[in-house]
């Protein structure tokens, strides 16, 4: 038998499902989401064309309308079971750089090493999916893709280098 509280949760869920269905039927959500995911894929392709930097790029994970990302690794990161991710934060509609561990054990170990770093000093606990998260571009102009790709490149590589140098320094 359902309690009143459970019944209210289901009513609220049903209202949310109805709202979701209306959004999907209107078509705007689908169009914008597809555009953003394709832009993330194109960003990856732009970066792939620079093999001299020594990075490998994984597939785009579209996510659940919360975060979409693709991983970036090199030998330094692989050795430590880490990877960077260029992340599209759907709620903030911004681009972030995350450092992630291969598993929970790696995440926790690197959180211990990085929790007081300049990237994490404002946090009181480890982020849910990463060891650190740093905003790359706070207000990306997704309508100007070439300029966006150049800006990502300009922000991305120095930041990744800075994080890797920091890790190397603290591991000595």
mmCIF file with all atom_site columns, C-alpha atoms in Angstrom:
data_model
loop_
_atom_site.group_PDB
_atom_site.id
_atom_site.type_symbol
_atom_site.label_atom_id
_atom_site.label_alt_id
_atom_site.label_comp_id
_atom_site.label_asym_id
_atom_site.label_entity_id
_atom_site.label_seq_id
_atom_site.pdbx_PDB_ins_code
_atom_site.Cartn_x
_atom_site.Cartn_y
_atom_site.Cartn_z
_atom_site.occupancy
_atom_site.B_iso_or_equiv
_atom_site.pdbx_formal_charge
_atom_site.auth_seq_id
_atom_site.auth_comp_id
_atom_site.auth_asym_id
_atom_site.auth_atom_id
_atom_site.pdbx_PDB_model_num
ATOM 1   C CA . UNK A 1 1   ? 0.000  0.000  0.000   1.00 0.00 ? 1   UNK A CA 1
ATOM 2   C CA . UNK A 1 2   ? 1.380  3.435  -0.968  1.00 0.00 ? 2   UNK A CA 1
ATOM 3   C CA . UNK A 1 3   ? 1.837  6.036  1.711   1.00 0.00 ? 3   UNK A CA 1
ATOM 4   C CA . UNK A 1 4   ? 0.797  9.650  1.158   1.00 0.00 ? 4   UNK A CA 1
ATOM 5   C CA . UNK A 1 5   ? 4.466  10.638 0.847   1.00 0.00 ? 5   UNK A CA 1
ATOM 6   C CA . UNK A 1 6   ? 5.133  7.990  -1.819  1.00 0.00 ? 6   UNK A CA 1
ATOM 7   C CA . UNK A 1 7   ? 2.003  9.056  -3.680  1.00 0.00 ? 7   UNK A CA 1
ATOM 8   C CA . UNK A 1 8   ? 3.164  12.709 -3.699  1.00 0.00 ? 8   UNK A CA 1
ATOM 9   C CA . UNK A 1 9   ? 6.562  11.667 -5.075  1.00 0.00 ? 9   UNK A CA 1
ATOM 10  C CA . UNK A 1 10  ? 4.890  9.737  -7.873  1.00 0.00 ? 10  UNK A CA 1
ATOM 11  C CA . UNK A 1 11  ? 2.588  12.664 -8.689  1.00 0.00 ? 11  UNK A CA 1
ATOM 12  C CA . UNK A 1 12  ? 5.622  14.949 -8.815  1.00 0.00 ? 12  UNK A CA 1
ATOM 13  C CA . UNK A 1 13  ? 7.449  12.431 -11.005 1.00 0.00 ? 13  UNK A CA 1
ATOM 14  C CA . UNK A 1 14  ? 4.459  12.198 -13.325 1.00 0.00 ? 14  UNK A CA 1
ATOM 15  C CA . UNK A 1 15  ? 4.384  16.000 -13.629 1.00 0.00 ? 15  UNK A CA 1
ATOM 16  C CA . UNK A 1 16  ? 8.079  15.973 -14.475 1.00 0.00 ? 16  UNK A CA 1
ATOM 17  C CA . UNK A 1 17  ? 7.600  13.215 -17.056 1.00 0.00 ? 17  UNK A CA 1
ATOM 18  C CA . UNK A 1 18  ? 4.775  15.193 -18.665 1.00 0.00 ? 18  UNK A CA 1
ATOM 19  C CA . UNK A 1 19  ? 6.996  18.295 -18.762 1.00 0.00 ? 19  UNK A CA 1
ATOM 20  C CA . UNK A 1 20  ? 9.858  16.266 -20.255 1.00 0.00 ? 20  UNK A CA 1
ATOM 21  C CA . UNK A 1 21  ? 7.551  14.804 -22.892 1.00 0.00 ? 21  UNK A CA 1
ATOM 22  C CA . UNK A 1 22  ? 6.342  18.296 -23.883 1.00 0.00 ? 22  UNK A CA 1
ATOM 23  C CA . UNK A 1 23  ? 9.966  19.502 -24.209 1.00 0.00 ? 23  UNK A CA 1
ATOM 24  C CA . UNK A 1 24  ? 10.915 16.561 -26.404 1.00 0.00 ? 24  UNK A CA 1
ATOM 25  C CA . UNK A 1 25  ? 7.787  16.931 -28.527 1.00 0.00 ? 25  UNK A CA 1
ATOM 26  C CA . UNK A 1 26  ? 8.482  20.628 -29.096 1.00 0.00 ? 26  UNK A CA 1
ATOM 27  C CA . UNK A 1 27  ? 11.807 19.566 -30.597 1.00 0.00 ? 27  UNK A CA 1
ATOM 28  C CA . UNK A 1 28  ? 14.009 22.397 -29.305 1.00 0.00 ? 28  UNK A CA 1
ATOM 29  C CA . UNK A 1 29  ? 15.673 20.277 -26.639 1.00 0.00 ? 29  UNK A CA 1
ATOM 30  C CA . UNK A 1 30  ? 16.591 17.612 -29.179 1.00 0.00 ? 30  UNK A CA 1
ATOM 31  C CA . UNK A 1 31  ? 17.984 20.105 -31.676 1.00 0.00 ? 31  UNK A CA 1
ATOM 32  C CA . UNK A 1 32  ? 20.091 21.993 -29.133 1.00 0.00 ? 32  UNK A CA 1
ATOM 33  C CA . UNK A 1 33  ? 21.383 18.828 -27.440 1.00 0.00 ? 33  UNK A CA 1
ATOM 34  C CA . UNK A 1 34  ? 22.399 17.316 -30.784 1.00 0.00 ? 34  UNK A CA 1
ATOM 35  C CA . UNK A 1 35  ? 24.129 20.563 -31.780 1.00 0.00 ? 35  UNK A CA 1
ATOM 36  C CA . UNK A 1 36  ? 26.112 20.669 -28.522 1.00 0.00 ? 36  UNK A CA 1
ATOM 37  C CA . UNK A 1 37  ? 27.188 17.020 -28.788 1.00 0.00 ? 37  UNK A CA 1
ATOM 38  C CA . UNK A 1 38  ? 28.251 17.502 -32.415 1.00 0.00 ? 38  UNK A CA 1
ATOM 39  C CA . UNK A 1 39  ? 30.220 20.596 -31.395 1.00 0.00 ? 39  UNK A CA 1
ATOM 40  C CA . UNK A 1 40  ? 31.984 18.553 -28.713 1.00 0.00 ? 40  UNK A CA 1
ATOM 41  C CA . UNK A 1 41  ? 32.790 15.901 -31.349 1.00 0.00 ? 41  UNK A CA 1
ATOM 42  C CA . UNK A 1 42  ? 34.122 18.592 -33.678 1.00 0.00 ? 42  UNK A CA 1
ATOM 43  C CA . UNK A 1 43  ? 36.239 19.986 -30.838 1.00 0.00 ? 43  UNK A CA 1
ATOM 44  C CA . UNK A 1 44  ? 37.782 16.560 -30.411 1.00 0.00 ? 44  UNK A CA 1
ATOM 45  C CA . UNK A 1 45  ? 38.467 16.319 -34.145 1.00 0.00 ? 45  UNK A CA 1
ATOM 46  C CA . UNK A 1 46  ? 40.111 19.744 -34.088 1.00 0.00 ? 46  UNK A CA 1
ATOM 47  C CA . UNK A 1 47  ? 42.426 18.644 -31.273 1.00 0.00 ? 47  UNK A CA 1
ATOM 48  C CA . UNK A 1 48  ? 43.166 15.251 -32.866 1.00 0.00 ? 48  UNK A CA 1
ATOM 49  C CA . UNK A 1 49  ? 44.769 17.092 -35.794 1.00 0.00 ? 49  UNK A CA 1
ATOM 50  C CA . UNK A 1 50  ? 47.632 18.074 -33.481 1.00 0.00 ? 50  UNK A CA 1
ATOM 51  C CA . UNK A 1 51  ? 49.454 14.785 -32.883 1.00 0.00 ? 51  UNK A CA 1
ATOM 52  C CA . UNK A 1 52  ? 52.704 16.577 -32.036 1.00 0.00 ? 52  UNK A CA 1
ATOM 53  C CA . UNK A 1 53  ? 51.297 17.355 -28.599 1.00 0.00 ? 53  UNK A CA 1
ATOM 54  C CA . UNK A 1 54  ? 51.404 13.649 -27.680 1.00 0.00 ? 54  UNK A CA 1
ATOM 55  C CA . UNK A 1 55  ? 47.803 13.264 -26.516 1.00 0.00 ? 55  UNK A CA 1
ATOM 56  C CA . UNK A 1 56  ? 45.222 10.646 -27.430 1.00 0.00 ? 56  UNK A CA 1
ATOM 57  C CA . UNK A 1 57  ? 41.530 11.461 -27.437 1.00 0.00 ? 57  UNK A CA 1
ATOM 58  C CA . UNK A 1 58  ? 38.713 9.072  -26.542 1.00 0.00 ? 58  UNK A CA 1
ATOM 59  C CA . UNK A 1 59  ? 35.138 8.956  -27.690 1.00 0.00 ? 59  UNK A CA 1
ATOM 60  C CA . UNK A 1 60  ? 32.589 11.561 -26.704 1.00 0.00 ? 60  UNK A CA 1
ATOM 61  C CA . UNK A 1 61  ? 30.330 10.367 -23.884 1.00 0.00 ? 61  UNK A CA 1
ATOM 62  C CA . UNK A 1 62  ? 27.051 12.245 -24.356 1.00 0.00 ? 62  UNK A CA 1
ATOM 63  C CA . UNK A 1 63  ? 25.927 11.898 -20.743 1.00 0.00 ? 63  UNK A CA 1
ATOM 64  C CA . UNK A 1 64  ? 22.482 12.500 -19.294 1.00 0.00 ? 64  UNK A CA 1
ATOM 65  C CA . UNK A 1 65  ? 21.932 16.204 -19.907 1.00 0.00 ? 65  UNK A CA 1
ATOM 66  C CA . UNK A 1 66  ? 24.269 16.883 -17.002 1.00 0.00 ? 66  UNK A CA 1
ATOM 67  C CA . UNK A 1 67  ? 27.779 16.444 -18.357 1.00 0.00 ? 67  UNK A CA 1
ATOM 68  C CA . UNK A 1 68  ? 29.116 15.385 -21.740 1.00 0.00 ? 68  UNK A CA 1
ATOM 69  C CA . UNK A 1 69  ? 32.828 14.850 -22.235 1.00 0.00 ? 69  UNK A CA 1
ATOM 70  C CA . UNK A 1 70  ? 35.679 13.191 -24.039 1.00 0.00 ? 70  UNK A CA 1
ATOM 71  C CA . UNK A 1 71  ? 38.842 11.895 -22.369 1.00 0.00 ? 71  UNK A CA 1
ATOM 72  C CA . UNK A 1 72  ? 42.394 13.008 -23.113 1.00 0.00 ? 72  UNK A CA 1
ATOM 73  C CA . UNK A 1 73  ? 45.447 10.939 -22.157 1.00 0.00 ? 73  UNK A CA 1
ATOM 74  C CA . UNK A 1 74  ? 49.173 10.823 -22.713 1.00 0.00 ? 74  UNK A CA 1
ATOM 75  C CA . UNK A 1 75  ? 51.908 8.552  -21.353 1.00 0.00 ? 75  UNK A CA 1
ATOM 76  C CA . UNK A 1 76  ? 52.310 10.648 -18.184 1.00 0.00 ? 76  UNK A CA 1
ATOM 77  C CA . UNK A 1 77  ? 48.618 10.234 -17.353 1.00 0.00 ? 77  UNK A CA 1
ATOM 78  C CA . UNK A 1 78  ? 48.398 6.575  -18.390 1.00 0.00 ? 78  UNK A CA 1
ATOM 79  C CA . UNK A 1 79  ? 51.279 5.682  -16.083 1.00 0.00 ? 79  UNK A CA 1
ATOM 80  C CA . UNK A 1 80  ? 49.285 7.160  -13.186 1.00 0.00 ? 80  UNK A CA 1
ATOM 81  C CA . UNK A 1 81  ? 45.911 5.766  -14.335 1.00 0.00 ? 81  UNK A CA 1
ATOM 82  C CA . UNK A 1 82  ? 44.578 9.287  -14.851 1.00 0.00 ? 82  UNK A CA 1
ATOM 83  C CA . UNK A 1 83  ? 42.885 11.092 -17.700 1.00 0.00 ? 83  UNK A CA 1
ATOM 84  C CA . UNK A 1 84  ? 41.767 14.594 -18.447 1.00 0.00 ? 84  UNK A CA 1
ATOM 85  C CA . UNK A 1 85  ? 38.314 15.269 -19.796 1.00 0.00 ? 85  UNK A CA 1
ATOM 86  C CA . UNK A 1 86  ? 36.977 18.222 -21.718 1.00 0.00 ? 86  UNK A CA 1
ATOM 87  C CA . UNK A 1 87  ? 33.558 18.496 -20.158 1.00 0.00 ? 87  UNK A CA 1
ATOM 88  C CA . UNK A 1 88  ? 30.463 20.308 -21.307 1.00 0.00 ? 88  UNK A CA 1
ATOM 89  C CA . UNK A 1 89  ? 28.585 21.214 -18.136 1.00 0.00 ? 89  UNK A CA 1
ATOM 90  C CA . UNK A 1 90  ? 24.997 21.407 -19.396 1.00 0.00 ? 90  UNK A CA 1
ATOM 91  C CA . UNK A 1 91  ? 23.615 23.161 -16.320 1.00 0.00 ? 91  UNK A CA 1
ATOM 92  C CA . UNK A 1 92  ? 26.154 26.005 -16.462 1.00 0.00 ? 92  UNK A CA 1
ATOM 93  C CA . UNK A 1 93  ? 26.556 25.744 -20.259 1.00 0.00 ? 93  UNK A CA 1
ATOM 94  C CA . UNK A 1 94  ? 30.310 26.092 -19.884 1.00 0.00 ? 94  UNK A CA 1
ATOM 95  C CA . UNK A 1 95  ? 33.374 24.037 -20.752 1.00 0.00 ? 95  UNK A CA 1
ATOM 96  C CA . UNK A 1 96  ? 35.526 22.571 -18.013 1.00 0.00 ? 96  UNK A CA 1
ATOM 97  C CA . UNK A 1 97  ? 38.697 20.551 -17.720 1.00 0.00 ? 97  UNK A CA 1
ATOM 98  C CA . UNK A 1 98  ? 38.468 17.625 -15.334 1.00 0.00 ? 98  UNK A CA 1
ATOM 99  C CA . UNK A 1 99  ? 41.171 15.312 -14.065 1.00 0.00 ? 99  UNK A CA 1
ATOM 100 C CA . UNK A 1 100 ? 39.740 11.850 -13.419 1.00 0.00 ? 100 UNK A CA 1
ATOM 101 C CA . UNK A 1 101 ? 41.091 8.617  -12.028 1.00 0.00 ? 101 UNK A CA 1
ATOM 102 C CA . UNK A 1 102 ? 40.642 5.191  -13.600 1.00 0.00 ? 102 UNK A CA 1
ATOM 103 C CA . UNK A 1 103 ? 38.738 3.981  -10.524 1.00 0.00 ? 103 UNK A CA 1
ATOM 104 C CA . UNK A 1 104 ? 37.634 5.109  -7.064  1.00 0.00 ? 104 UNK A CA 1
ATOM 105 C CA . UNK A 1 105 ? 40.924 4.101  -5.443  1.00 0.00 ? 105 UNK A CA 1
ATOM 106 C CA . UNK A 1 106 ? 42.936 6.228  -7.884  1.00 0.00 ? 106 UNK A CA 1
ATOM 107 C CA . UNK A 1 107 ? 40.461 9.101  -7.511  1.00 0.00 ? 107 UNK A CA 1
ATOM 108 C CA . UNK A 1 108 ? 40.822 9.106  -3.725  1.00 0.00 ? 108 UNK A CA 1
ATOM 109 C CA . UNK A 1 109 ? 44.624 8.856  -3.850  1.00 0.00 ? 109 UNK A CA 1
ATOM 110 C CA . UNK A 1 110 ? 44.908 11.836 -6.194  1.00 0.00 ? 110 UNK A CA 1
ATOM 111 C CA . UNK A 1 111 ? 42.278 13.780 -4.282  1.00 0.00 ? 111 UNK A CA 1
ATOM 112 C CA . UNK A 1 112 ? 44.545 13.489 -1.244  1.00 0.00 ? 112 UNK A CA 1
ATOM 113 C CA . UNK A 1 113 ? 47.429 14.858 -3.309  1.00 0.00 ? 113 UNK A CA 1
ATOM 114 C CA . UNK A 1 114 ? 45.455 17.641 -5.002  1.00 0.00 ? 114 UNK A CA 1
ATOM 115 C CA . UNK A 1 115 ? 42.811 18.706 -2.506  1.00 0.00 ? 115 UNK A CA 1
ATOM 116 C CA . UNK A 1 116 ? 44.825 21.728 -1.321  1.00 0.00 ? 116 UNK A CA 1
ATOM 117 C CA . UNK A 1 117 ? 45.998 22.732 -4.798  1.00 0.00 ? 117 UNK A CA 1
ATOM 118 C CA . UNK A 1 118 ? 44.994 26.014 -6.413  1.00 0.00 ? 118 UNK A CA 1
ATOM 119 C CA . UNK A 1 119 ? 42.275 24.171 -8.334  1.00 0.00 ? 119 UNK A CA 1
ATOM 120 C CA . UNK A 1 120 ? 40.656 22.601 -5.281  1.00 0.00 ? 120 UNK A CA 1
ATOM 121 C CA . UNK A 1 121 ? 41.341 24.986 -2.417  1.00 0.00 ? 121 UNK A CA 1
ATOM 122 C CA . UNK A 1 122 ? 37.728 26.224 -2.492  1.00 0.00 ? 122 UNK A CA 1
ATOM 123 C CA . UNK A 1 123 ? 36.316 22.681 -2.112  1.00 0.00 ? 123 UNK A CA 1
ATOM 124 C CA . UNK A 1 124 ? 35.552 20.886 1.123   1.00 0.00 ? 124 UNK A CA 1
ATOM 125 C CA . UNK A 1 125 ? 35.054 17.476 -0.457  1.00 0.00 ? 125 UNK A CA 1
ATOM 126 C CA . UNK A 1 126 ? 36.090 15.585 -3.568  1.00 0.00 ? 126 UNK A CA 1
ATOM 127 C CA . UNK A 1 127 ? 33.976 16.288 -6.665  1.00 0.00 ? 127 UNK A CA 1
ATOM 128 C CA . UNK A 1 128 ? 31.624 13.458 -7.622  1.00 0.00 ? 128 UNK A CA 1
ATOM 129 C CA . UNK A 1 129 ? 33.294 12.477 -10.895 1.00 0.00 ? 129 UNK A CA 1
ATOM 130 C CA . UNK A 1 130 ? 36.770 13.988 -10.822 1.00 0.00 ? 130 UNK A CA 1
ATOM 131 C CA . UNK A 1 131 ? 39.834 14.792 -8.778  1.00 0.00 ? 131 UNK A CA 1
ATOM 132 C CA . UNK A 1 132 ? 39.754 18.386 -9.960  1.00 0.00 ? 132 UNK A CA 1
ATOM 133 C CA . UNK A 1 133 ? 37.595 20.518 -12.191 1.00 0.00 ? 133 UNK A CA 1
ATOM 134 C CA . UNK A 1 134 ? 38.627 23.829 -13.663 1.00 0.00 ? 134 UNK A CA 1
ATOM 135 C CA . UNK A 1 135 ? 36.576 26.087 -15.885 1.00 0.00 ? 135 UNK A CA 1
ATOM 136 C CA . UNK A 1 136 ? 38.070 26.375 -19.362 1.00 0.00 ? 136 UNK A CA 1
ATOM 137 C CA . UNK A 1 137 ? 35.543 28.742 -20.921 1.00 0.00 ? 137 UNK A CA 1
ATOM 138 C CA . UNK A 1 138 ? 32.766 30.217 -18.806 1.00 0.00 ? 138 UNK A CA 1
ATOM 139 C CA . UNK A 1 139 ? 30.568 31.529 -21.638 1.00 0.00 ? 139 UNK A CA 1
ATOM 140 C CA . UNK A 1 140 ? 31.449 29.661 -24.832 1.00 0.00 ? 140 UNK A CA 1
ATOM 141 C CA . UNK A 1 141 ? 30.003 31.007 -28.061 1.00 0.00 ? 141 UNK A CA 1
ATOM 142 C CA . UNK A 1 142 ? 28.878 27.785 -29.693 1.00 0.00 ? 142 UNK A CA 1
ATOM 143 C CA . UNK A 1 143 ? 27.765 29.710 -32.791 1.00 0.00 ? 143 UNK A CA 1
ATOM 144 C CA . UNK A 1 144 ? 31.365 30.657 -33.669 1.00 0.00 ? 144 UNK A CA 1
ATOM 145 C CA . UNK A 1 145 ? 32.942 27.211 -33.803 1.00 0.00 ? 145 UNK A CA 1
ATOM 146 C CA . UNK A 1 146 ? 36.342 28.072 -35.249 1.00 0.00 ? 146 UNK A CA 1
ATOM 147 C CA . UNK A 1 147 ? 36.884 30.793 -32.668 1.00 0.00 ? 147 UNK A CA 1
ATOM 148 C CA . UNK A 1 148 ? 35.654 28.401 -29.978 1.00 0.00 ? 148 UNK A CA 1
ATOM 149 C CA . UNK A 1 149 ? 38.117 25.685 -31.027 1.00 0.00 ? 149 UNK A CA 1
ATOM 150 C CA . UNK A 1 150 ? 41.001 28.157 -30.995 1.00 0.00 ? 150 UNK A CA 1
ATOM 151 C CA . UNK A 1 151 ? 39.994 29.439 -27.543 1.00 0.00 ? 151 UNK A CA 1
ATOM 152 C CA . UNK A 1 152 ? 39.742 25.881 -26.193 1.00 0.00 ? 152 UNK A CA 1
ATOM 153 C CA . UNK A 1 153 ? 43.206 25.084 -27.538 1.00 0.00 ? 153 UNK A CA 1
ATOM 154 C CA . UNK A 1 154 ? 44.602 28.298 -26.073 1.00 0.00 ? 154 UNK A CA 1
ATOM 155 C CA . UNK A 1 155 ? 43.218 27.528 -22.598 1.00 0.00 ? 155 UNK A CA 1
ATOM 156 C CA . UNK A 1 156 ? 43.487 23.735 -22.601 1.00 0.00 ? 156 UNK A CA 1
ATOM 157 C CA . UNK A 1 157 ? 47.125 22.887 -23.228 1.00 0.00 ? 157 UNK A CA 1
ATOM 158 C CA . UNK A 1 158 ? 48.694 25.341 -20.767 1.00 0.00 ? 158 UNK A CA 1
ATOM 159 C CA . UNK A 1 159 ? 46.264 24.218 -18.066 1.00 0.00 ? 159 UNK A CA 1
ATOM 160 C CA . UNK A 1 160 ? 46.938 20.524 -18.672 1.00 0.00 ? 160 UNK A CA 1
ATOM 161 C CA . UNK A 1 161 ? 50.689 21.202 -18.606 1.00 0.00 ? 161 UNK A CA 1
ATOM 162 C CA . UNK A 1 162 ? 50.309 23.122 -15.353 1.00 0.00 ? 162 UNK A CA 1
ATOM 163 C CA . UNK A 1 163 ? 48.374 20.283 -13.703 1.00 0.00 ? 163 UNK A CA 1
ATOM 164 C CA . UNK A 1 164 ? 50.826 17.621 -14.890 1.00 0.00 ? 164 UNK A CA 1
ATOM 165 C CA . UNK A 1 165 ? 53.805 19.675 -13.681 1.00 0.00 ? 165 UNK A CA 1
ATOM 166 C CA . UNK A 1 166 ? 52.124 20.081 -10.308 1.00 0.00 ? 166 UNK A CA 1
ATOM 167 C CA . UNK A 1 167 ? 51.555 16.319 -10.049 1.00 0.00 ? 167 UNK A CA 1
ATOM 168 C CA . UNK A 1 168 ? 55.142 15.605 -11.059 1.00 0.00 ? 168 UNK A CA 1
ATOM 169 C CA . UNK A 1 169 ? 56.394 18.081 -8.436  1.00 0.00 ? 169 UNK A CA 1
ATOM 170 C CA . UNK A 1 170 ? 54.357 16.635 -5.557  1.00 0.00 ? 170 UNK A CA 1
ATOM 171 C CA . UNK A 1 171 ? 55.314 13.078 -6.459  1.00 0.00 ? 171 UNK A CA 1
ATOM 172 C CA . UNK A 1 172 ? 59.048 13.772 -6.133  1.00 0.00 ? 172 UNK A CA 1
#
